[in-house]
mmCIF file of C-alpha atoms and ligand atoms in Angstrom:
data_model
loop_
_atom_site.group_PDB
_atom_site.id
_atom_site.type_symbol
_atom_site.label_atom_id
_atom_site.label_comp_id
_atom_site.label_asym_id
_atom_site.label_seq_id
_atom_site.Cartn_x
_atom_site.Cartn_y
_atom_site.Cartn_z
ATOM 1 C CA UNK I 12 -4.852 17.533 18.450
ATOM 2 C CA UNK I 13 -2.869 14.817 17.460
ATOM 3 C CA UNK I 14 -0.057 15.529 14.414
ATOM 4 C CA UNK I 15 0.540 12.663 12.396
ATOM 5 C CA UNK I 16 3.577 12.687 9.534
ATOM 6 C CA UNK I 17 2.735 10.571 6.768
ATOM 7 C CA UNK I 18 5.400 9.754 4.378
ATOM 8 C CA UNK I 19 4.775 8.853 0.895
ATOM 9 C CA UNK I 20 1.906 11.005 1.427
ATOM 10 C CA UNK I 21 1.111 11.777 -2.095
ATOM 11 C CA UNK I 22 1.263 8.197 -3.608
ATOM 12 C CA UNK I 23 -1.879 5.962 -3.293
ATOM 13 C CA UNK I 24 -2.574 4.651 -0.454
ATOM 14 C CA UNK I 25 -0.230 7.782 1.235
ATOM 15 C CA UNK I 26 -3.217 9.971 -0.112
ATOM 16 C CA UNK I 27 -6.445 8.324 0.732
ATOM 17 C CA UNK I 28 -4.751 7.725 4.372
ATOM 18 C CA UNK I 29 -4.674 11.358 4.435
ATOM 19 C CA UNK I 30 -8.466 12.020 3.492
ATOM 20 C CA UNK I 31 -9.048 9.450 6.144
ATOM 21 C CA UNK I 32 -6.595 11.013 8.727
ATOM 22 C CA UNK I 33 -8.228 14.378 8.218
ATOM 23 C CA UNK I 34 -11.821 13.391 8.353
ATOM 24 C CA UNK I 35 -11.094 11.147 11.727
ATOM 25 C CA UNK I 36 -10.014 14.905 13.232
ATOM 26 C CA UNK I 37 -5.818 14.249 13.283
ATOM 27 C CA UNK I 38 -3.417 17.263 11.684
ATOM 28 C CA UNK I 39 -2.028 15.969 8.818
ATOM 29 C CA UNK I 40 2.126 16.735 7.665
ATOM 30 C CA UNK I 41 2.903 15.336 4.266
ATOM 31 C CA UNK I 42 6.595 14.494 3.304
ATOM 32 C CA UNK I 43 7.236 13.528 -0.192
ATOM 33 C CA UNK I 44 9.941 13.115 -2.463
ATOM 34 C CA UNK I 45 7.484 13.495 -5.742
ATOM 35 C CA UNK I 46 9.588 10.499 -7.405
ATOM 36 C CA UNK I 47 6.288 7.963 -8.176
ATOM 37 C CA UNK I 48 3.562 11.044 -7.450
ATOM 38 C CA UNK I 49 2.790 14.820 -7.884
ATOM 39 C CA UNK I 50 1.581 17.572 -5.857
ATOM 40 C CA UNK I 51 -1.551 18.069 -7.421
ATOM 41 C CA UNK I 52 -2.832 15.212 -5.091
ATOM 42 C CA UNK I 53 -2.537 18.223 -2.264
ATOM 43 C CA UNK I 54 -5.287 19.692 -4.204
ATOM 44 C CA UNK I 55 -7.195 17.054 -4.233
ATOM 45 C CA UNK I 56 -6.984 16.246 -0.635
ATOM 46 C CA UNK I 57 -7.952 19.510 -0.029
ATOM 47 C CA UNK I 58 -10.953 19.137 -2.289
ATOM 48 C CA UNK I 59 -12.236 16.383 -0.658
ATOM 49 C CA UNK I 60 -11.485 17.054 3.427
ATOM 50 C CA UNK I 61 -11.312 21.376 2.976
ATOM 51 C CA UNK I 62 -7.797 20.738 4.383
ATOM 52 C CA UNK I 63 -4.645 20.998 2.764
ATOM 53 C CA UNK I 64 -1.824 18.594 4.426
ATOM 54 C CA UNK I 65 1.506 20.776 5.484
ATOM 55 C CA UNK I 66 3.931 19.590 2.730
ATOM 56 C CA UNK I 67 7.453 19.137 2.804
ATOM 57 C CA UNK I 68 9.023 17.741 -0.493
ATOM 58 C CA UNK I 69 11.726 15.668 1.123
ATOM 59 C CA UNK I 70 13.897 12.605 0.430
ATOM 60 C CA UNK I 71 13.945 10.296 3.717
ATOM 61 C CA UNK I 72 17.717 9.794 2.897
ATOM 62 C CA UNK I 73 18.053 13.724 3.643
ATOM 63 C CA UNK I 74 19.067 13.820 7.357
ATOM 64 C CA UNK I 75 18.612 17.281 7.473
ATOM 65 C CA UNK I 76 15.232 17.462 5.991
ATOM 66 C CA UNK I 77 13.755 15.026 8.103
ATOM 67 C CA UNK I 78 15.053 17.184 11.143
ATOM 68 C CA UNK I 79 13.323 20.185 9.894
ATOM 69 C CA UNK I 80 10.025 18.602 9.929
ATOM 70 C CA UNK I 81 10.694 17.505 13.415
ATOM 71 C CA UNK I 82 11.595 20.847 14.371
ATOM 72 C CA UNK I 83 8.940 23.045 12.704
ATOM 73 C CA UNK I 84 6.078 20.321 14.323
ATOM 74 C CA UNK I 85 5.629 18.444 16.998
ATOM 75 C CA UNK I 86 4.800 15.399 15.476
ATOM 76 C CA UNK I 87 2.873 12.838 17.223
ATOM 77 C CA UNK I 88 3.201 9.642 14.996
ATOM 78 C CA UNK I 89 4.255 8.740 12.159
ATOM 79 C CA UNK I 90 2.895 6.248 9.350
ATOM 80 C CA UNK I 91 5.750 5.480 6.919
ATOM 81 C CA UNK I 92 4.961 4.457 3.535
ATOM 82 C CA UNK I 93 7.329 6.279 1.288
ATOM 83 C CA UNK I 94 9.485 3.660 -0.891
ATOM 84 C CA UNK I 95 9.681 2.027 -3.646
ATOM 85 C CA UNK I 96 7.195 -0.613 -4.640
ATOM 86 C CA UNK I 97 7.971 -2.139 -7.934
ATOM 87 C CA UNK I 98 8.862 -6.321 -7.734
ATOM 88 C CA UNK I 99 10.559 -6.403 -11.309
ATOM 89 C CA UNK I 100 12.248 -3.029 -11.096
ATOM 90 C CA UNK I 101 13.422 -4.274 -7.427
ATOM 91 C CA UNK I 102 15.164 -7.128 -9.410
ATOM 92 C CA UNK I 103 17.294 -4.577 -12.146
ATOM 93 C CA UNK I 104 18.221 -2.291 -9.623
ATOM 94 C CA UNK I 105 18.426 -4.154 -6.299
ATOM 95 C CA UNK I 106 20.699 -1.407 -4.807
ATOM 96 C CA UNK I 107 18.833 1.116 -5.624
ATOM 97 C CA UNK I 108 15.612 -0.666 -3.577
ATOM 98 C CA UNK I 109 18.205 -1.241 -0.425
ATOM 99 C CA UNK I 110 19.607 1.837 -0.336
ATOM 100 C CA UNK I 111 16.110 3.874 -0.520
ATOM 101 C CA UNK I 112 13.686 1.591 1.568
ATOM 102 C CA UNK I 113 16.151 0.558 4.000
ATOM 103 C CA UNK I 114 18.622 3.146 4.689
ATOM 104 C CA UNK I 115 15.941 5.668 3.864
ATOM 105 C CA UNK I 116 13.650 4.287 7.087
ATOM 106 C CA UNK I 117 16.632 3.639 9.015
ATOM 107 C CA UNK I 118 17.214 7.365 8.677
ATOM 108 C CA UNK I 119 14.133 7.881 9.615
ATOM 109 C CA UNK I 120 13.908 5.759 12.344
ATOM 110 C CA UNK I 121 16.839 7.388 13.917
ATOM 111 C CA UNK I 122 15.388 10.616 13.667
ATOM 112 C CA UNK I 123 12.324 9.568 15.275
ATOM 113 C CA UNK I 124 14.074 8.428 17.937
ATOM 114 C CA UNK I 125 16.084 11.906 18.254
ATOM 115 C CA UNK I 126 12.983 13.611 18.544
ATOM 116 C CA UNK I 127 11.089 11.536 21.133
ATOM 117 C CA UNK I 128 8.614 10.543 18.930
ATOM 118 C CA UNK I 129 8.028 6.706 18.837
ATOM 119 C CA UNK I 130 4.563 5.666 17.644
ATOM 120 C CA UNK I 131 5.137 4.355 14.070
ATOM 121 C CA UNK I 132 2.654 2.577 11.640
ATOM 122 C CA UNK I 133 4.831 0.738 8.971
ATOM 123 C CA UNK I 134 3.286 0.220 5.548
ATOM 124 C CA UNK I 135 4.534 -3.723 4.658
ATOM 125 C CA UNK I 136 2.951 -6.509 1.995
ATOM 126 C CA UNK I 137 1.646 -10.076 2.357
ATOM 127 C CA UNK I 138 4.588 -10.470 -0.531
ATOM 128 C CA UNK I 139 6.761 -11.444 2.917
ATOM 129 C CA UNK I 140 4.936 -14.490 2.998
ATOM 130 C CA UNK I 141 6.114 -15.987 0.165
ATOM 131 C CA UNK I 142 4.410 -18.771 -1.399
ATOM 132 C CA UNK I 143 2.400 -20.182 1.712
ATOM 133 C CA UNK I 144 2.284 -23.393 3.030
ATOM 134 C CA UNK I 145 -1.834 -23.270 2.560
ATOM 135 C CA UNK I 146 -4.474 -20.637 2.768
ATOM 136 C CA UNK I 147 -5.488 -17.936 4.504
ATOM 137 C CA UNK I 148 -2.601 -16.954 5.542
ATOM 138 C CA UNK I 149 -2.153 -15.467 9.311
ATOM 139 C CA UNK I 150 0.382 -13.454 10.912
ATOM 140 C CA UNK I 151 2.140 -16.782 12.345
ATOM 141 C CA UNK I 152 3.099 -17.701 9.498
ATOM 142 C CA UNK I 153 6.503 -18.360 7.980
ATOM 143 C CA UNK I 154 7.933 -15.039 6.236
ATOM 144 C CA UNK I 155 10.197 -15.858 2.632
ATOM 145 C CA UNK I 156 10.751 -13.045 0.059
ATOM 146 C CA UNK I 157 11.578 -14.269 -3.413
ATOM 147 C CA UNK I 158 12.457 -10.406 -4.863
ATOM 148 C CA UNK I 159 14.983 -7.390 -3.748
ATOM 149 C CA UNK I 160 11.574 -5.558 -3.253
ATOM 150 C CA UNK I 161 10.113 -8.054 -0.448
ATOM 151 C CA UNK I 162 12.830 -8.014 1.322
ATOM 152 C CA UNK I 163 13.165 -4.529 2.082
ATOM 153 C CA UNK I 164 9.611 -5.147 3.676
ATOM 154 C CA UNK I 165 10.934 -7.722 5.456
ATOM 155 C CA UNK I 166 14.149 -6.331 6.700
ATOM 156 C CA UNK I 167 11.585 -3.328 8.036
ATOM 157 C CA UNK I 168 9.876 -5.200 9.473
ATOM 158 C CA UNK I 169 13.277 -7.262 11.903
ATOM 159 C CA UNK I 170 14.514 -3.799 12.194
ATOM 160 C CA UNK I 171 11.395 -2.346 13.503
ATOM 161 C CA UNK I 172 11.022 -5.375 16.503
ATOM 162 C CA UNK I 173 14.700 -4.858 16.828
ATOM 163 C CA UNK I 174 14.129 -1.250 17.522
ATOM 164 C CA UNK I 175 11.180 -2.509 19.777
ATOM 165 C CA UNK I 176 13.016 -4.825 21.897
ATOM 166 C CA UNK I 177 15.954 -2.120 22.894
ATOM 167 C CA UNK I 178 13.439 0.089 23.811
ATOM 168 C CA UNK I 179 9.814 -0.501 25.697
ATOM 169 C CA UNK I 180 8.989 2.626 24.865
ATOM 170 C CA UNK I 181 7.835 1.955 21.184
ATOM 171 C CA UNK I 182 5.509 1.442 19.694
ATOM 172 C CA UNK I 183 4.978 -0.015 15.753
ATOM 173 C CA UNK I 184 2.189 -1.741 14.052
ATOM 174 C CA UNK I 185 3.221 -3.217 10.628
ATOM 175 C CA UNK I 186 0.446 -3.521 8.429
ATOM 176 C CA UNK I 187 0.701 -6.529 5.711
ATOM 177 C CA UNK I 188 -1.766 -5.343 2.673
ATOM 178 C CA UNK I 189 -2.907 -7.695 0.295
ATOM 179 C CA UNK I 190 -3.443 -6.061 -2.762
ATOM 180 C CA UNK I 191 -4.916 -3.200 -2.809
ATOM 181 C CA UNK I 192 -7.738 -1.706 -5.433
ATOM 182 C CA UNK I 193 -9.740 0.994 -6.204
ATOM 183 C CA UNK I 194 -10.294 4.100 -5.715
ATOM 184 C CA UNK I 195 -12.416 7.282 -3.287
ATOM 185 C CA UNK I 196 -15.826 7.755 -4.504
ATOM 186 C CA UNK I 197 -14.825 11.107 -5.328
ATOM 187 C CA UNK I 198 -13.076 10.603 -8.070
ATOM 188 C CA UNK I 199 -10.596 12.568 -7.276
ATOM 189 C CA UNK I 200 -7.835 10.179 -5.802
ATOM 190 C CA UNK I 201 -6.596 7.016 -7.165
ATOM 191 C CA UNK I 202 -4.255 4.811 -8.699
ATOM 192 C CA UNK I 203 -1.590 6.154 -11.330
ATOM 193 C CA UNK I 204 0.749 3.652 -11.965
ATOM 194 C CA UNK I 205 4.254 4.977 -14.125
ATOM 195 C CA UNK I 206 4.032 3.543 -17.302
ATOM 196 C CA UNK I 207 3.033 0.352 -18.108
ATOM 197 C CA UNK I 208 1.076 -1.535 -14.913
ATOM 198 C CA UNK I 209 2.311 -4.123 -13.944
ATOM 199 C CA UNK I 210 -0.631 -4.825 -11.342
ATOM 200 C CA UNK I 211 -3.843 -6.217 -12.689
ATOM 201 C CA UNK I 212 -6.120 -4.146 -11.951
ATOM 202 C CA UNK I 213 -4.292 -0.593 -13.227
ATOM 203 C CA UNK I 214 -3.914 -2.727 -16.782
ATOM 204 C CA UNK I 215 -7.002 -3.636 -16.540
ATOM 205 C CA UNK I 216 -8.339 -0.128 -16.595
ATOM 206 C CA UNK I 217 -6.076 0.617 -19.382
ATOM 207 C CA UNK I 218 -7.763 -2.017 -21.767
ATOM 208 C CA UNK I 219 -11.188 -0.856 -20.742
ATOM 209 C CA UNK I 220 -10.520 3.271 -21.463
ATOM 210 C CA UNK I 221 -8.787 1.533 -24.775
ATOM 211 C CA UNK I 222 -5.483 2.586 -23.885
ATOM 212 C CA UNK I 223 -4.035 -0.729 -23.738
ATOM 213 C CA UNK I 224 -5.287 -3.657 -26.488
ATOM 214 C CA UNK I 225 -6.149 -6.324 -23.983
ATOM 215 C CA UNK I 226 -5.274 -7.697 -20.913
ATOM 216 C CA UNK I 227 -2.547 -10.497 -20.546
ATOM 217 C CA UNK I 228 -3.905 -13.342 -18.169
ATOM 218 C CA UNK I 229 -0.348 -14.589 -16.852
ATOM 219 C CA UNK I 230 -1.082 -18.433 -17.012
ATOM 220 C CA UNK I 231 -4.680 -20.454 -16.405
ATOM 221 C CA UNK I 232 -2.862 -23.799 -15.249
ATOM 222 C CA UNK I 233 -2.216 -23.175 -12.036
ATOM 223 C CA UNK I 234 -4.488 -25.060 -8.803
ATOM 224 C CA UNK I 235 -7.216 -23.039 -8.936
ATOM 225 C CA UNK I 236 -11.193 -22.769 -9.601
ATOM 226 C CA UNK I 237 -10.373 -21.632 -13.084
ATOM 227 C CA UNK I 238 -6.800 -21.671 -13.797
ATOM 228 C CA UNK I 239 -6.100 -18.518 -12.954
ATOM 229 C CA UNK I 240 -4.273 -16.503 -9.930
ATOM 230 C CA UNK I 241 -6.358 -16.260 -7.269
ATOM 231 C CA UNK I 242 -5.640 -13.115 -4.880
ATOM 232 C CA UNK I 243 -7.288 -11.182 -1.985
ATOM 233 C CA UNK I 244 -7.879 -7.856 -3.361
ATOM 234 C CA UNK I 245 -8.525 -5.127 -0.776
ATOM 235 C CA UNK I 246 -10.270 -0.813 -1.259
ATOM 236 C CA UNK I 247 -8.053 1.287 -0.514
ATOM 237 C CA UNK I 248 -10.413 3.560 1.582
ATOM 238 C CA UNK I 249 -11.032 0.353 3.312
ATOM 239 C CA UNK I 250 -6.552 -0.313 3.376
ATOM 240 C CA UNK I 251 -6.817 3.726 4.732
ATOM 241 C CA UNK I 252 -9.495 3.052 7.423
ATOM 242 C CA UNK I 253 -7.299 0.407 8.837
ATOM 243 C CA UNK I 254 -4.714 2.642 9.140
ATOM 244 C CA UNK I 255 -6.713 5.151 11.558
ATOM 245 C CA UNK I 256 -7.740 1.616 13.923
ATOM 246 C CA UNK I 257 -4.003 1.046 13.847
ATOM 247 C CA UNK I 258 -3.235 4.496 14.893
ATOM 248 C CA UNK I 259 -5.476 4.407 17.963
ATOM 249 C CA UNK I 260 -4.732 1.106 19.205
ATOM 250 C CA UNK I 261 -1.176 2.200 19.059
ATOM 251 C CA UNK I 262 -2.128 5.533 21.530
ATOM 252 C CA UNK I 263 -3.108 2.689 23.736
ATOM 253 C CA UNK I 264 -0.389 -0.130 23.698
ATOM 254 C CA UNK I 265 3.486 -0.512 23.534
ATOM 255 C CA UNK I 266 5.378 -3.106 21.617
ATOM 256 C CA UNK I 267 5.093 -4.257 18.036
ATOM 257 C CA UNK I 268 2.244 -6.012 16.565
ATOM 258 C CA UNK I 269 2.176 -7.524 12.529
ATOM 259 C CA UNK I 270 -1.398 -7.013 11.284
ATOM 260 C CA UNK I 271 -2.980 -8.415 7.903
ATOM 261 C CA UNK I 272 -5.147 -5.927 6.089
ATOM 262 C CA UNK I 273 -7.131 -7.761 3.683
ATOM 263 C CA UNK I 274 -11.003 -9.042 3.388
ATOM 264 C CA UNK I 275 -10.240 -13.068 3.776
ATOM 265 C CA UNK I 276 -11.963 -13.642 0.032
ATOM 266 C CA UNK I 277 -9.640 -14.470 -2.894
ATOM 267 C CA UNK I 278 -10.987 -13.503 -6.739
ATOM 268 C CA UNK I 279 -9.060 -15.377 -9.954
ATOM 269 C CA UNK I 280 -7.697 -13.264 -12.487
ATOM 270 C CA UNK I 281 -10.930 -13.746 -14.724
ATOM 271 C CA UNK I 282 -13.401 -12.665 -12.091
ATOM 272 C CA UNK I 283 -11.418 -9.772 -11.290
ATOM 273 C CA UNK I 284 -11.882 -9.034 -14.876
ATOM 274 C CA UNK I 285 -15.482 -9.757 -15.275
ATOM 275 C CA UNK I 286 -16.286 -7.899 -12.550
ATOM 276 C CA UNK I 287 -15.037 -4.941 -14.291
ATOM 277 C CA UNK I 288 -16.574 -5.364 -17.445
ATOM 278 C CA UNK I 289 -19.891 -4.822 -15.454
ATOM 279 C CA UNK I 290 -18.564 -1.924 -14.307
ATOM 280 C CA UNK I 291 -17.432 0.068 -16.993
ATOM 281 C CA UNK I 292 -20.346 -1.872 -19.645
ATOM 282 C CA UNK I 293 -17.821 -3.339 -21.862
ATOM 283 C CA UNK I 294 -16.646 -6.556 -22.897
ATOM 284 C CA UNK I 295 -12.894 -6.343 -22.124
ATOM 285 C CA UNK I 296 -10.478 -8.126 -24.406
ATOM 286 C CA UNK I 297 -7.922 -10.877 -22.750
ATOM 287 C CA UNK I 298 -5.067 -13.459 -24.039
ATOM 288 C CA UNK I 299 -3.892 -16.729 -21.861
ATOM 289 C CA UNK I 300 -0.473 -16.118 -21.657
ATOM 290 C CA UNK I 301 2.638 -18.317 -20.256
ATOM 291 C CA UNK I 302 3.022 -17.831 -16.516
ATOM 292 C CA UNK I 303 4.410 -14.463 -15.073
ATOM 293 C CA UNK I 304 7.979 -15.798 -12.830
ATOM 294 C CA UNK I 305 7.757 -15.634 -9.367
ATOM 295 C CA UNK I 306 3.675 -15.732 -9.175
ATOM 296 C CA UNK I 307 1.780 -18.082 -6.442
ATOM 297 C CA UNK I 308 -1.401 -19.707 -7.539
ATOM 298 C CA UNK I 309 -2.978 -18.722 -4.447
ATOM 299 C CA UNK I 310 -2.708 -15.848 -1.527
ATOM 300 C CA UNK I 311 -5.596 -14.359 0.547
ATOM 301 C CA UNK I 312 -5.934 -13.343 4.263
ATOM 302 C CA UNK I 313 -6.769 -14.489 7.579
ATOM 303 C CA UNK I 314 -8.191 -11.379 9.069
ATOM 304 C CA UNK I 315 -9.534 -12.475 12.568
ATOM 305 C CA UNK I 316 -6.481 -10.218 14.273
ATOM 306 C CA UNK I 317 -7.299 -6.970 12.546
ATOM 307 C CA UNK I 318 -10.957 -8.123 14.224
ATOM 308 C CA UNK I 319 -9.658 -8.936 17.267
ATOM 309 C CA UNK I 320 -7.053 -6.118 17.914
ATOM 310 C CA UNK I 321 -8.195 -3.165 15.342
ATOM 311 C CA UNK I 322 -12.165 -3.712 15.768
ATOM 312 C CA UNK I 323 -11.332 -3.745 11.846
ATOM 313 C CA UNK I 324 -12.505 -5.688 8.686
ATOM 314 C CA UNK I 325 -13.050 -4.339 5.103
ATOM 315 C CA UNK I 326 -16.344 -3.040 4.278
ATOM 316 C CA UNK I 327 -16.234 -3.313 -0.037
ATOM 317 C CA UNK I 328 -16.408 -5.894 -2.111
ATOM 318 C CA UNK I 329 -14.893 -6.880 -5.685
ATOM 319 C CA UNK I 330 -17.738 -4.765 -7.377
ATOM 320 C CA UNK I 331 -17.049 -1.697 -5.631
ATOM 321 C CA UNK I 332 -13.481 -1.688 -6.286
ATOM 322 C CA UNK I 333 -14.462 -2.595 -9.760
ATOM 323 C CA UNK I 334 -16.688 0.369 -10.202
ATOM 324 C CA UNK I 335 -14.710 3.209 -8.214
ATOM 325 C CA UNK I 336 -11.430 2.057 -9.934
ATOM 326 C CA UNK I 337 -13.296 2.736 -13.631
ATOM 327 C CA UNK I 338 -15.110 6.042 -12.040
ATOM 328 C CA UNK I 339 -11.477 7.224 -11.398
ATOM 329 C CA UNK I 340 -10.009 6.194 -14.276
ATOM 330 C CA UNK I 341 -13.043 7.657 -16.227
ATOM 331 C CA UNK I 342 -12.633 11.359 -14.616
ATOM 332 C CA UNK I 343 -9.043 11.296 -14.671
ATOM 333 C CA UNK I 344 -7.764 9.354 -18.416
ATOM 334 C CA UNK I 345 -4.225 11.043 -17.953
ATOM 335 C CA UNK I 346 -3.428 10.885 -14.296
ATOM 336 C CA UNK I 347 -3.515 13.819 -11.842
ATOM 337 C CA UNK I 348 -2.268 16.315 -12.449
HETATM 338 C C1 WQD Q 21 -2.315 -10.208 -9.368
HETATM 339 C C2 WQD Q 21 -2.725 -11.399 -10.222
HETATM 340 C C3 WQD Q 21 -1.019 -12.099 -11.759
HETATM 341 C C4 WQD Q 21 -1.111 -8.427 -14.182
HETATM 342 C C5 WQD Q 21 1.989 -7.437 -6.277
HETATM 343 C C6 WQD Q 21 3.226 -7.334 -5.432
HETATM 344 C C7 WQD Q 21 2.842 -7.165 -3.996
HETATM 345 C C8 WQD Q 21 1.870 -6.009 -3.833
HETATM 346 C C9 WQD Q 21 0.669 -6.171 -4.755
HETATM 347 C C10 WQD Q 21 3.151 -4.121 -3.108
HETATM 348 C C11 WQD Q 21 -1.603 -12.431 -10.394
HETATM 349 C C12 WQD Q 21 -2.238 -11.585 -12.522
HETATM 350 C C13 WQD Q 21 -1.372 -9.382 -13.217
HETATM 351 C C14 WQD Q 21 -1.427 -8.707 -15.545
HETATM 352 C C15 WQD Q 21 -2.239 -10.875 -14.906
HETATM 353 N N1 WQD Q 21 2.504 -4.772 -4.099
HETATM 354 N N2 WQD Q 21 -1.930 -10.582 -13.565
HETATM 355 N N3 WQD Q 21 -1.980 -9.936 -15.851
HETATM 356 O O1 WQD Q 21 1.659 -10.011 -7.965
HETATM 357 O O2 WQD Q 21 -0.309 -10.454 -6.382
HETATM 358 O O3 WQD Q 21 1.264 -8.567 -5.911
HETATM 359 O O4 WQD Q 21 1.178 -6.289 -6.090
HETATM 360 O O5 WQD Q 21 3.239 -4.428 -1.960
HETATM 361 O O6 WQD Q 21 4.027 -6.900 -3.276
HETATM 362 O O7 WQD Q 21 3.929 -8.558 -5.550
HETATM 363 O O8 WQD Q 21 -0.307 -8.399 -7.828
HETATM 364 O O9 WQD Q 21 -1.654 -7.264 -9.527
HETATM 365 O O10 WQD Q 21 0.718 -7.948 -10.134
HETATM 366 O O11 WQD Q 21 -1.067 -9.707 -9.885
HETATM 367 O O12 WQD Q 21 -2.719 -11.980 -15.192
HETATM 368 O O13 WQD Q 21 -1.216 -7.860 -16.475
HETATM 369 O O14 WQD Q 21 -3.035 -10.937 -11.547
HETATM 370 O O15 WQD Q 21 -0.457 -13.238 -12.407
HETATM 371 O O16 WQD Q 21 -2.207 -13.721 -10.445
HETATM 372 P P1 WQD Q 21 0.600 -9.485 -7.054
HETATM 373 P P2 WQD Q 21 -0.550 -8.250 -9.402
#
């Protein structure tokens, strides 16, 4: 059996890789710090899969806790998404970002290292592509982060081939996600964003369970179909199932590889939005608005070496994501808890 330690394991996409993990046969060992989540998602891992993940509330900056989990398992691999993931907050407290996404995986790194175990799967962001030169994007492209956030992913990402090239015995696979949606069928799992969203699709939900007035299009002048941001928006069972192709092409190869996960179609702002009126029935409320800083008019993904390498592509479309994202938020109006 192969044991897998997933960190960040209770946040979004940390917890529907775990339902996939599980139901694809792996052990799974959670370590979490609880900061943007809460165990209740254990339950509903369990709910969904029978199994409940091995837990370990831990801060990757703890030396000592990370040890522990190395000691008390003999962990396989390890997919690494615990961090923090917020562009503006990244901007107000820039230390805070370096200091927990890079000195945090560094530490973790090193202890991987000190325990032999050197298969990693690195959750990074097509935001380390900057505003591209054209569209879709591929993994060739040039890499430029315009926020604190970004370039932790990025700095991951140099210290990870780094860590590669002093030692053939590696093995990484760092995942670029376009933006990812939705929700599991279930129900049970999904997106709870602290706060106010700043992602569209989380707001979104808010105006259509009335908890928000209406949605705030950031700009309609920009070089697209109709004005609006256009951007490749991805399910996250879809984002989890491309995490189990990554694991098992890293049992079989050494060396790193940088992998887009997305589906290669971009949706504007508005049809993002329309599609989700059609899934929750309602007419949903929405004011043109200057543009949001640091946006790109257009991003979506060139997925032909997920294909190629993962035997992977995304199976949902916008409508799905649409109408598991309002089942979830239906079922679930203040969060898991
Ligand atoms: C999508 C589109 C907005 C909110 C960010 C991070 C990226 C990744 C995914 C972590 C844009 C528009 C949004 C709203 C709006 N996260 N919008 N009104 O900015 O593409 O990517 O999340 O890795 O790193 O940068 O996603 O959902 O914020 O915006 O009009 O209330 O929706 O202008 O065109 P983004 P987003």
């Amino acid at each position: 059996m192969t044991t897998v330690l997933v960190t960040g394991g209770t946040g979004y996409i940390g917890s529907h890789t775990c339902v996939a993990l599980i139901e694809a046969g792996y052990d799974v060992v959670v370590l979490d710090n609880l900061y943007n989540s809460n165990e209740a998602v254990l339950g509903r891992i369990e709910q969904i899969t029978g199994t409940r993940p091995k837990f370990y509330r831990t801060d990757i900056l703890d030396r000592q806790g990370l040890d522990r989990i190395f000691e008390e398992n003999k962990i396989d691999a390890v997919i690494h998404f615990a961090g923090y993931k917020a562009v503006g907050e990244s901007v107000q407290i820039p230390l805070t970002y370096y200091e927990n996404n890079i000195s945090g995986s560094v530490n973790l790194y090193q202890c991987m290292k000190d325990h032999n175990c050197k298969t990693l799967v690195f959750s990074s962001s097509a935001t380390v592509y900057g505003a591209p030169k054209s569209v879709p994007i591929s993994e060739d492209f040039e890499t430029h982060t315009t926020n604190p956030y970004g370039a932790t992913k990025l700095m991951n990402e140099q210290i990870l081939t780094d860590l590669c090239h002093s030692d053939e015995e590696w093995t990484v696979i760092l995942l670029r996600y376009f933006n990812p949606i939705g929700a599991h069928k279930s129900g049970l799992l999904g997106e709870v964003p602290n706060g106010i969203p700043n992602n569209l699709v989380p707001y979104i939900a808010r105006v259509a369970n009335g908890q928000l007035e209406f949605l705030r299009v950031w700009g309609n002048d920009y070089p697209t179909p109709d004005g609006t941001g256009v951007r490749d928006y991805i399910h996250v069972v879809d984002l989890a199932d491309g995490h189990i192709c990554a694991l098992k092409y890293a049992a079989e190869h050494k060396g790193v590889e940088m992998i887009n996960l997305g589906t290669g179609v971009g949706y504007s702002v508005l049809e993002v939005l329309h599609a989700y009126e059609k899934a929750c029935g309602k007419e949903l409320p929405y004011k043109i608005m200057e543009r949001r800083p640091g946006d790109i008019a257009t991003c979506y993904a060139d997925t032909t070496k997920a294909k190629r390498l993962l035997g992977w592509e995304a199976k949902y479309g916008i409508d799905q994501m649409c109408e598991d994202s309002w089942n979830f938020t239906v079922k679930n109006p203040d969060g898991i808890k």
